[in-house]
mmCIF file of C-alpha atoms in Angstrom:
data_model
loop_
_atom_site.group_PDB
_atom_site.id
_atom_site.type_symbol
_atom_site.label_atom_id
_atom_site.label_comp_id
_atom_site.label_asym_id
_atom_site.label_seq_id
_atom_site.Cartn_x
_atom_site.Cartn_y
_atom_site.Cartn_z
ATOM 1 C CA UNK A 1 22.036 -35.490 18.202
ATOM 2 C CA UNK A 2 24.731 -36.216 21.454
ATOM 3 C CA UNK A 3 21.491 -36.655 23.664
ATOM 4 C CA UNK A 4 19.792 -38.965 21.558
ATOM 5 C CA UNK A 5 22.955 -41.257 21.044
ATOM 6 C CA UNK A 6 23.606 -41.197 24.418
ATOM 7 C CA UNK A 7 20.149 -42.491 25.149
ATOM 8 C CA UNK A 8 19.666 -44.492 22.561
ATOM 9 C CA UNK A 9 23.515 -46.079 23.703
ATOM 10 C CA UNK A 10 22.445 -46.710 27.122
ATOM 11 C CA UNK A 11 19.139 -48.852 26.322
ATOM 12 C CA UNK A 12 20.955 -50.941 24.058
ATOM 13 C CA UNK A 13 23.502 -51.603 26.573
ATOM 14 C CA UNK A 14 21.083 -52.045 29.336
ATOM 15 C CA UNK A 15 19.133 -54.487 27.207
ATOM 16 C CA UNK A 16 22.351 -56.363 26.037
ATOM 17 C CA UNK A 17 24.248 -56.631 29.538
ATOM 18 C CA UNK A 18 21.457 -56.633 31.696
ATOM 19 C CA UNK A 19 22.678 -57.293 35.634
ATOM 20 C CA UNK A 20 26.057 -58.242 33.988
ATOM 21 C CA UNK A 21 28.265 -59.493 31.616
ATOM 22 C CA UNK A 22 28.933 -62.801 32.846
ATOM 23 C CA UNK A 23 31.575 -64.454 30.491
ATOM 24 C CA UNK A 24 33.397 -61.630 30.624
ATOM 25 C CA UNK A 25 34.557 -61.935 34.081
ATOM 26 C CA UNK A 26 36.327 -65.514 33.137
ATOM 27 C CA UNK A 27 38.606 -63.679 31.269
ATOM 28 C CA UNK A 28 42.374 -62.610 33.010
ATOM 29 C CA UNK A 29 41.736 -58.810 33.451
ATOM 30 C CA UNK A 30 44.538 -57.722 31.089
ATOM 31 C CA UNK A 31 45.207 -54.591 28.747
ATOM 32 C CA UNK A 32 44.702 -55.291 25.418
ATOM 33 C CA UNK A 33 44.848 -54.017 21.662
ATOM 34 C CA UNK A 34 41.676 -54.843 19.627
ATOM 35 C CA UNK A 35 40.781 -53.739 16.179
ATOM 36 C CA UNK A 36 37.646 -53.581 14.438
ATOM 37 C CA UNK A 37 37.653 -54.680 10.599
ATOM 38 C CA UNK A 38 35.681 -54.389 7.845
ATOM 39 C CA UNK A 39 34.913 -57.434 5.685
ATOM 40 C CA UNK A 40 33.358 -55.972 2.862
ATOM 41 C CA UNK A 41 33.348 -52.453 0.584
ATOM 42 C CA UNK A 42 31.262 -50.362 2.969
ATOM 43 C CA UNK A 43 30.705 -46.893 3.694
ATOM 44 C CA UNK A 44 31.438 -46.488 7.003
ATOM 45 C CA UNK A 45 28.649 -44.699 9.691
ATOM 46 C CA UNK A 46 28.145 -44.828 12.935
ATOM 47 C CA UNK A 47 31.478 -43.842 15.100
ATOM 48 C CA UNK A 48 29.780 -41.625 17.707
ATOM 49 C CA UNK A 49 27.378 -44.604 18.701
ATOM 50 C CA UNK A 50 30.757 -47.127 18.517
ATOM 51 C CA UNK A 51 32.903 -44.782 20.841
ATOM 52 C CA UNK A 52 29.807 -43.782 23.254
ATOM 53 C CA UNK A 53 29.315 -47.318 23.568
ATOM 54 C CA UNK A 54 33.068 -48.665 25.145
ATOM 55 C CA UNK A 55 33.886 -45.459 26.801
ATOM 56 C CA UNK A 56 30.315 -46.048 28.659
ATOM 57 C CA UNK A 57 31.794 -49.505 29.738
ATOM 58 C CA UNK A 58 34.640 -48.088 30.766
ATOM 59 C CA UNK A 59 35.680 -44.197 30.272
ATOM 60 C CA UNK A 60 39.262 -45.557 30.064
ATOM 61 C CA UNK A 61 39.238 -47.681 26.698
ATOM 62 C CA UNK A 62 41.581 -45.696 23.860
ATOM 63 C CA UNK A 63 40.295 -45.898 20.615
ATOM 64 C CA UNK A 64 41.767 -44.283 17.347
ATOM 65 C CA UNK A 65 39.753 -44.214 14.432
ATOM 66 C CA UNK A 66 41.755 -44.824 10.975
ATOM 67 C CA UNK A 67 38.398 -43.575 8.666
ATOM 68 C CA UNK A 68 35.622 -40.822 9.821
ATOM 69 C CA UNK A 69 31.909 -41.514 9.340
ATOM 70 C CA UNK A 70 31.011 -40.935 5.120
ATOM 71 C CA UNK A 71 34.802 -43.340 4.391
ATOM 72 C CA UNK A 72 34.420 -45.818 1.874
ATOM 73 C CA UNK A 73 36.596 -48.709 3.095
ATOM 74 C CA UNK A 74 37.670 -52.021 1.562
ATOM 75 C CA UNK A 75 37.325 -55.849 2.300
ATOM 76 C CA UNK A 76 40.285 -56.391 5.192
ATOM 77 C CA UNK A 77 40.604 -52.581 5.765
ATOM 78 C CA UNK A 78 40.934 -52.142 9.795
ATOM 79 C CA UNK A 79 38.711 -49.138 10.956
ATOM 80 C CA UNK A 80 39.796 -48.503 14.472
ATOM 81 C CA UNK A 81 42.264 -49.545 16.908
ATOM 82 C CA UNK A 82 41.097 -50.150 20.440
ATOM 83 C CA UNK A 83 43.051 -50.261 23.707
ATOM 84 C CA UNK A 84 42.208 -50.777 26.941
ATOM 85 C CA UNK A 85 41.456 -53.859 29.124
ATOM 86 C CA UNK A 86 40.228 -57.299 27.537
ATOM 87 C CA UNK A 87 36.538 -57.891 29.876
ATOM 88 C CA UNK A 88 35.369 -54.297 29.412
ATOM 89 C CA UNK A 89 36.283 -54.697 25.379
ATOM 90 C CA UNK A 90 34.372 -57.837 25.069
ATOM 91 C CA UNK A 91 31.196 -56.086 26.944
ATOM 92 C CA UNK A 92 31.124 -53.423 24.748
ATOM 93 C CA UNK A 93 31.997 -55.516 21.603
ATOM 94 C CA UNK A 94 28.476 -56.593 20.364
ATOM 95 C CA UNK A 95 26.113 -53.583 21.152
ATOM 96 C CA UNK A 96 28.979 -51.479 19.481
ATOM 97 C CA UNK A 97 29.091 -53.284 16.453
ATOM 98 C CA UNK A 98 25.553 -53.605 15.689
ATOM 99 C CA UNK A 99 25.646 -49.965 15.507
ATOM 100 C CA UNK A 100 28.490 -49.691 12.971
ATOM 101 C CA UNK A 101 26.926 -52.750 11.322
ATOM 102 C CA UNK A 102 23.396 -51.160 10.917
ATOM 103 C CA UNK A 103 24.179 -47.474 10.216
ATOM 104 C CA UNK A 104 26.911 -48.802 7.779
ATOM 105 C CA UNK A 105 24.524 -50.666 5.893
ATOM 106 C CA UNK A 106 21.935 -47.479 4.986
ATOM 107 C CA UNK A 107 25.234 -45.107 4.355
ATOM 108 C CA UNK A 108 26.296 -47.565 2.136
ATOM 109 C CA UNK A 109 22.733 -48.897 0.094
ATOM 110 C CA UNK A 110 22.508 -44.988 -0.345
ATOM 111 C CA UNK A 111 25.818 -44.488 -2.304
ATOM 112 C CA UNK A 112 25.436 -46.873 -4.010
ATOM 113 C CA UNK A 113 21.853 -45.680 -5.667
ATOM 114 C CA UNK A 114 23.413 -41.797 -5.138
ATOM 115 C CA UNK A 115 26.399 -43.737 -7.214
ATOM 116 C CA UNK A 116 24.032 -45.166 -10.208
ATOM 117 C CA UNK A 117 21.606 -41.293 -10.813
ATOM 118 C CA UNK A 118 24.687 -39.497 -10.165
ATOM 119 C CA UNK A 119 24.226 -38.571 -13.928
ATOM 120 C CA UNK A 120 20.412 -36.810 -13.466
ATOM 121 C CA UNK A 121 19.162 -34.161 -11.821
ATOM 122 C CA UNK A 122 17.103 -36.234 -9.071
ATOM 123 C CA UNK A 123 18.327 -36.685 -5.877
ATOM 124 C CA UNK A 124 17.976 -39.285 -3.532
ATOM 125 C CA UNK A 125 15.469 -38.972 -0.380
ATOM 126 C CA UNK A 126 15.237 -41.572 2.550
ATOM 127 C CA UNK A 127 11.470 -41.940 4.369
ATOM 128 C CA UNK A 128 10.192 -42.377 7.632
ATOM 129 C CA UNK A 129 10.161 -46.437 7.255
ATOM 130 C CA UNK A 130 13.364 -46.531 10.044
ATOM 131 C CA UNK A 131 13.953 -48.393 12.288
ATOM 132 C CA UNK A 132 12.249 -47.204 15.781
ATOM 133 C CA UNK A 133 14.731 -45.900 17.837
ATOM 134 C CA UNK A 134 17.097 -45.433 15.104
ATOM 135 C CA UNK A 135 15.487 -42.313 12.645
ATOM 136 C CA UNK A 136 17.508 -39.234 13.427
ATOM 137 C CA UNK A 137 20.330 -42.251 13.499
ATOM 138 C CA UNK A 138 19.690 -43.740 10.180
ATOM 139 C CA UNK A 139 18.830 -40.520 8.624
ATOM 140 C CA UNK A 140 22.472 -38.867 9.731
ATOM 141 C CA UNK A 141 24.007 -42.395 7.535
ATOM 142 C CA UNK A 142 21.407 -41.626 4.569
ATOM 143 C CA UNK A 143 23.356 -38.221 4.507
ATOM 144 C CA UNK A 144 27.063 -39.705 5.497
ATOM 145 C CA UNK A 145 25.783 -41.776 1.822
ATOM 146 C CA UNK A 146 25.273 -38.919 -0.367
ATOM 147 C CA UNK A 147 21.602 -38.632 0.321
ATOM 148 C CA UNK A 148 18.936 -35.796 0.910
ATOM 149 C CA UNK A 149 16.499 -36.051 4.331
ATOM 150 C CA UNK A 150 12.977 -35.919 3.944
ATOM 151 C CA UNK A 151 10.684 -35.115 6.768
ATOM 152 C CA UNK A 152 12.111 -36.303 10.031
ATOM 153 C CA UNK A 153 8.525 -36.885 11.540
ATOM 154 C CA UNK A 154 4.928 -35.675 11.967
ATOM 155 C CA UNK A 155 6.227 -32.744 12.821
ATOM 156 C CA UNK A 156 8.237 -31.112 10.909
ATOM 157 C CA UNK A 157 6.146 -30.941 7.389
ATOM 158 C CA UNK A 158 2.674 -31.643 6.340
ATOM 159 C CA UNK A 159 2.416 -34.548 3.806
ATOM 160 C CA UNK A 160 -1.531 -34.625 2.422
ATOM 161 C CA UNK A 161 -2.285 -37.922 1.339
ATOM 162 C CA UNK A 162 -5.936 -39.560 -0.204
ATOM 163 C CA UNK A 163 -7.152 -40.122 3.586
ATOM 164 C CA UNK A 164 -5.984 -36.970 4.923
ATOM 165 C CA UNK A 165 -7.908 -35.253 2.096
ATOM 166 C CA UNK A 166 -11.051 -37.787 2.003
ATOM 167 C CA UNK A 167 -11.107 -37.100 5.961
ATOM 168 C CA UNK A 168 -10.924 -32.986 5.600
ATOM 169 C CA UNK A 169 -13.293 -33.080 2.358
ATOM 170 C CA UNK A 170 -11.097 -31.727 -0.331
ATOM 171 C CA UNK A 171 -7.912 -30.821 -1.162
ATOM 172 C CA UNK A 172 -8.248 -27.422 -1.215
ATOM 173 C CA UNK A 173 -9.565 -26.836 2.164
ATOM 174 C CA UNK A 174 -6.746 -29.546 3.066
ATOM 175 C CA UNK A 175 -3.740 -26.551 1.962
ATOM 176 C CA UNK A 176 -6.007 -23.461 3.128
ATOM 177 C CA UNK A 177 -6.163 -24.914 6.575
ATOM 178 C CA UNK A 178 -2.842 -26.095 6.758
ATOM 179 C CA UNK A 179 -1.604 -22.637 5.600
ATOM 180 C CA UNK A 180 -3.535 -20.601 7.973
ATOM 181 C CA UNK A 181 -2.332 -23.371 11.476
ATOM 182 C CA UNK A 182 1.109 -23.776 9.627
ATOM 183 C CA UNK A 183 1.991 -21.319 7.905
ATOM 184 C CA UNK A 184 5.931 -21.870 7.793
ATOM 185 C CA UNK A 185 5.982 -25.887 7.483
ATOM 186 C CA UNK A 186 6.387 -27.172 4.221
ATOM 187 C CA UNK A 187 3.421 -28.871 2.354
ATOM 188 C CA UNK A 188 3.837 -32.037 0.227
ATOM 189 C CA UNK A 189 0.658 -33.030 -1.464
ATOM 190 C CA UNK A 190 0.782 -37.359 -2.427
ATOM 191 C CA UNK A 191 -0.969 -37.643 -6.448
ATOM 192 C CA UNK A 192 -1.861 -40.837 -7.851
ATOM 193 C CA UNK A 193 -2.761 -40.164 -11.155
ATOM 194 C CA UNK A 194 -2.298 -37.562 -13.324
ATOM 195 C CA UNK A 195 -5.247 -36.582 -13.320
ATOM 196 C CA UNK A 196 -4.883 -35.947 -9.800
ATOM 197 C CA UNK A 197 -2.070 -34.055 -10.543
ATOM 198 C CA UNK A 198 -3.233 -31.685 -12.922
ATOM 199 C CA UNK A 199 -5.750 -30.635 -10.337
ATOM 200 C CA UNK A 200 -2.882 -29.948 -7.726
ATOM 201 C CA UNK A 201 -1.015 -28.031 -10.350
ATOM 202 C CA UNK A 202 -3.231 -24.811 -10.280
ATOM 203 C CA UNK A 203 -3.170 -24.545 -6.189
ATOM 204 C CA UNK A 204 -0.966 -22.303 -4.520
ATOM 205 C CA UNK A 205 1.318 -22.827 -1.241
ATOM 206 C CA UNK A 206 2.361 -26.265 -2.256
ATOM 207 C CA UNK A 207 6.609 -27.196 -1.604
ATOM 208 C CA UNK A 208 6.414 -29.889 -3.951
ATOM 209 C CA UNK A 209 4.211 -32.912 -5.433
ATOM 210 C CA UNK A 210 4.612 -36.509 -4.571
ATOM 211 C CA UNK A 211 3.700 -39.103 -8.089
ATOM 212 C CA UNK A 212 3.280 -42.164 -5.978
ATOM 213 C CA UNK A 213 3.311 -44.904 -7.846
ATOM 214 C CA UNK A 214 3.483 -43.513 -11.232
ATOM 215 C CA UNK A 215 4.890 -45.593 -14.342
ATOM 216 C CA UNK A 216 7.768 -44.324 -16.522
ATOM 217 C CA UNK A 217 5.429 -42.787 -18.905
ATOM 218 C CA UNK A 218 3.190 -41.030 -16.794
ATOM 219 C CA UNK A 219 6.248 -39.854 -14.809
ATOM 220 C CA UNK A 220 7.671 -38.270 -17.953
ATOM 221 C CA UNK A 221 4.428 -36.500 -18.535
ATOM 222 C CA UNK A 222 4.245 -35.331 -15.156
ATOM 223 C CA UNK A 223 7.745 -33.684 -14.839
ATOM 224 C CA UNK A 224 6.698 -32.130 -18.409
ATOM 225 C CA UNK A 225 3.178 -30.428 -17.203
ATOM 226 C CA UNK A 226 4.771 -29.869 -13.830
ATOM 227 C CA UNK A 227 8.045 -27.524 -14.950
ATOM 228 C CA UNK A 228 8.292 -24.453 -13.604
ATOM 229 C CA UNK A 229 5.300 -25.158 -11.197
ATOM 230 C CA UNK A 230 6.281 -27.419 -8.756
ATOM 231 C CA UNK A 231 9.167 -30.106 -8.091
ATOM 232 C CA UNK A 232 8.250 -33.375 -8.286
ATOM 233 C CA UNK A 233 9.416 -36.336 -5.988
ATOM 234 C CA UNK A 234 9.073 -39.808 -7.122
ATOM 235 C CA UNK A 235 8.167 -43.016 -5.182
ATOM 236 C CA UNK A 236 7.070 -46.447 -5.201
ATOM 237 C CA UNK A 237 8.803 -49.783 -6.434
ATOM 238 C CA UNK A 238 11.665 -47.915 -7.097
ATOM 239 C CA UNK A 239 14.926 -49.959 -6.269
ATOM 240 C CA UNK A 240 18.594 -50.339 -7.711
ATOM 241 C CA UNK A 241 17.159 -52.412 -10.678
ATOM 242 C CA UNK A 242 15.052 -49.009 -12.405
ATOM 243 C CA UNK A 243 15.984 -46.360 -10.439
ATOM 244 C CA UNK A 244 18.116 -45.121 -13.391
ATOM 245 C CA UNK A 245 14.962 -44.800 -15.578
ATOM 246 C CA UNK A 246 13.026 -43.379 -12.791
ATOM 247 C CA UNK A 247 15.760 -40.683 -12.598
ATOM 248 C CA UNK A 248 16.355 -40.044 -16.424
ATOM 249 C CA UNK A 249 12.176 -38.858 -16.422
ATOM 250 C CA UNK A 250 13.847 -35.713 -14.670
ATOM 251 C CA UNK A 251 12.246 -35.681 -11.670
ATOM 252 C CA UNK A 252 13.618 -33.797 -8.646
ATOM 253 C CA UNK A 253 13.610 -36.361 -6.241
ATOM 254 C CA UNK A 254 13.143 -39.819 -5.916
ATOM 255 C CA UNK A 255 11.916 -41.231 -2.359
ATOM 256 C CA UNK A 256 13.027 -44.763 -1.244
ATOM 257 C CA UNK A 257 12.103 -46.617 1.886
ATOM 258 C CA UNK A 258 14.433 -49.499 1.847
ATOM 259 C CA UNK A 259 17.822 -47.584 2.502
ATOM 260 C CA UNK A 260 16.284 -47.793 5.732
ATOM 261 C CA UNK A 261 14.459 -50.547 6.168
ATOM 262 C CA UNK A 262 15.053 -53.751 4.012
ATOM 263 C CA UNK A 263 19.061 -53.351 4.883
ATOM 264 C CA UNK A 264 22.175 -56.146 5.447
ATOM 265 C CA UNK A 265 24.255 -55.127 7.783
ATOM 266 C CA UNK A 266 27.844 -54.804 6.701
ATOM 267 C CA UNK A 267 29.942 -57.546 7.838
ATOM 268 C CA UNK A 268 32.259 -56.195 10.631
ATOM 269 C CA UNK A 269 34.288 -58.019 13.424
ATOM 270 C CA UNK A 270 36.753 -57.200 16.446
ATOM 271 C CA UNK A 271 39.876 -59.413 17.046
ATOM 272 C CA UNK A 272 42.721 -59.244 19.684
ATOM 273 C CA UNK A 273 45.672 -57.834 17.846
ATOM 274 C CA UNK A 274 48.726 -60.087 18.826
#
């Protein structure tokens, strides 16, 4: 992922400092000790993007990191110390932080719900609802959490879903083609019903089932007809208020788009040591 950072690093930079940072060259070009705090019980993610983004400023900034990426930290705790010259510190401040800030925020919403099923069988999955730019990013902190990937992209498994199916004419000729073009990527079919997902149930070359939507009951039923067929992933409306019930049905996984994208980013700040 070192090429992506790096790229990903340099637009946000470009689109922060632009032609220059122009406070920054008020200030008496000094060497300075800065440290980066947390404000907050956080997981912590996001160090590679942090570091990449002062030592791009200026390949001379020091910084010494007192907690690795997956560290739960407390309100006060201070997560790095920073040294090197006051105007290239400031530049680099802001874009750094929102990094730590943002990737913080998903490693930490996904401990916490890894925290509250950590008593069931299902684990937790992240989707592709990231934030563009940000996926492989956001799906490294979903993993620094305690969480499971799912698909990175388009590319990398074959998710059948009703318009995929309605477009190809059925859902059999749906797996038999994706089989024969794709033979090694993995095939999720999307059910909405169970009726729907009795009918999946007797097809063959299937990596798991998808009950979108499903209520408790039906979601009980399903992991009961399902066992020893295929593993079933749960997903819809799920959030930290019933994703304890959704888990205790005994499904395998449970799929949830807003450790991505409905985050708060953790409060973080730098400050001039004295």
């Amino acid at each position: 992922m070192k090429n992506d950072i790096k790229k990903i690093v340099q637009l946000a930079i470009l689109e922060d400092i632009g032609g220059g940072d122009l406070t920054s060259t008020l200030l008496e070009n000094k060497m300075i000790v800065a440290e980066i705090v947390c404000r907050e019980n956080a997981v912590i993610c996001g160090i590679d993007f942090a570091n990449l983004c002062f030592l791009s400023i200026d390949p001379k900034i020091q910084i010494t990191w007192n907690v690795e990426d997956g560290s739960n930290v407390i309100p006060g705790q201070i997560i790095c110390r920073i040294y090197g010259l006051a105007k290239t510190i400031v530049t680099a401040e802001r874009v750094a932080l929102n990094f730590l800030q943002i990737l913080s925020a998903t490693s930490t919403k996904t401990a916490e719900l890894v925290g509250l099923i950590s008593g069931t069988k299902a684990k937790l999955l992240d989707t592709r609802k990231t934030i563009p730019g940000l996926r492989k990013a956001q799906k490294y902190a979903v993993k620094c959490g305690g969480g499971v990937n799912h698909r990175m992209g388009l590319y990398d498994c074959i998710m059948l879903k009703e318009n995929h199916i309605l477009t190809i004419g059925s859902l059999e000729d749906s797996i038999k083609d994706a089989v024969i073009n794709f033979p090694k990527i993995p095939i999720i079919v999307e059910v909405e019903s169970l009726d729907e997902l009795k009918s999946v149930l007797s097809m063959t070359n299937i990596t798991r089932i998808l009950c979108d939507n499903f209520s408790i009951p039906d979601l009980i039923e399903a992991v009961q007809i399902s066992s020893g067929v295929y593993p079933i992933e749960a997903s819809g409306g799920i959030n930290e208020d019933n994703i304890i019930q959704y888990a205790e049905t005994g499904v395998d996984f449970i799929s949830i788009g807003s450790l991505t994208k409905d985050i708060r980013s953790i409060d973080l700040s730098l400050r001039f040591s004295d």
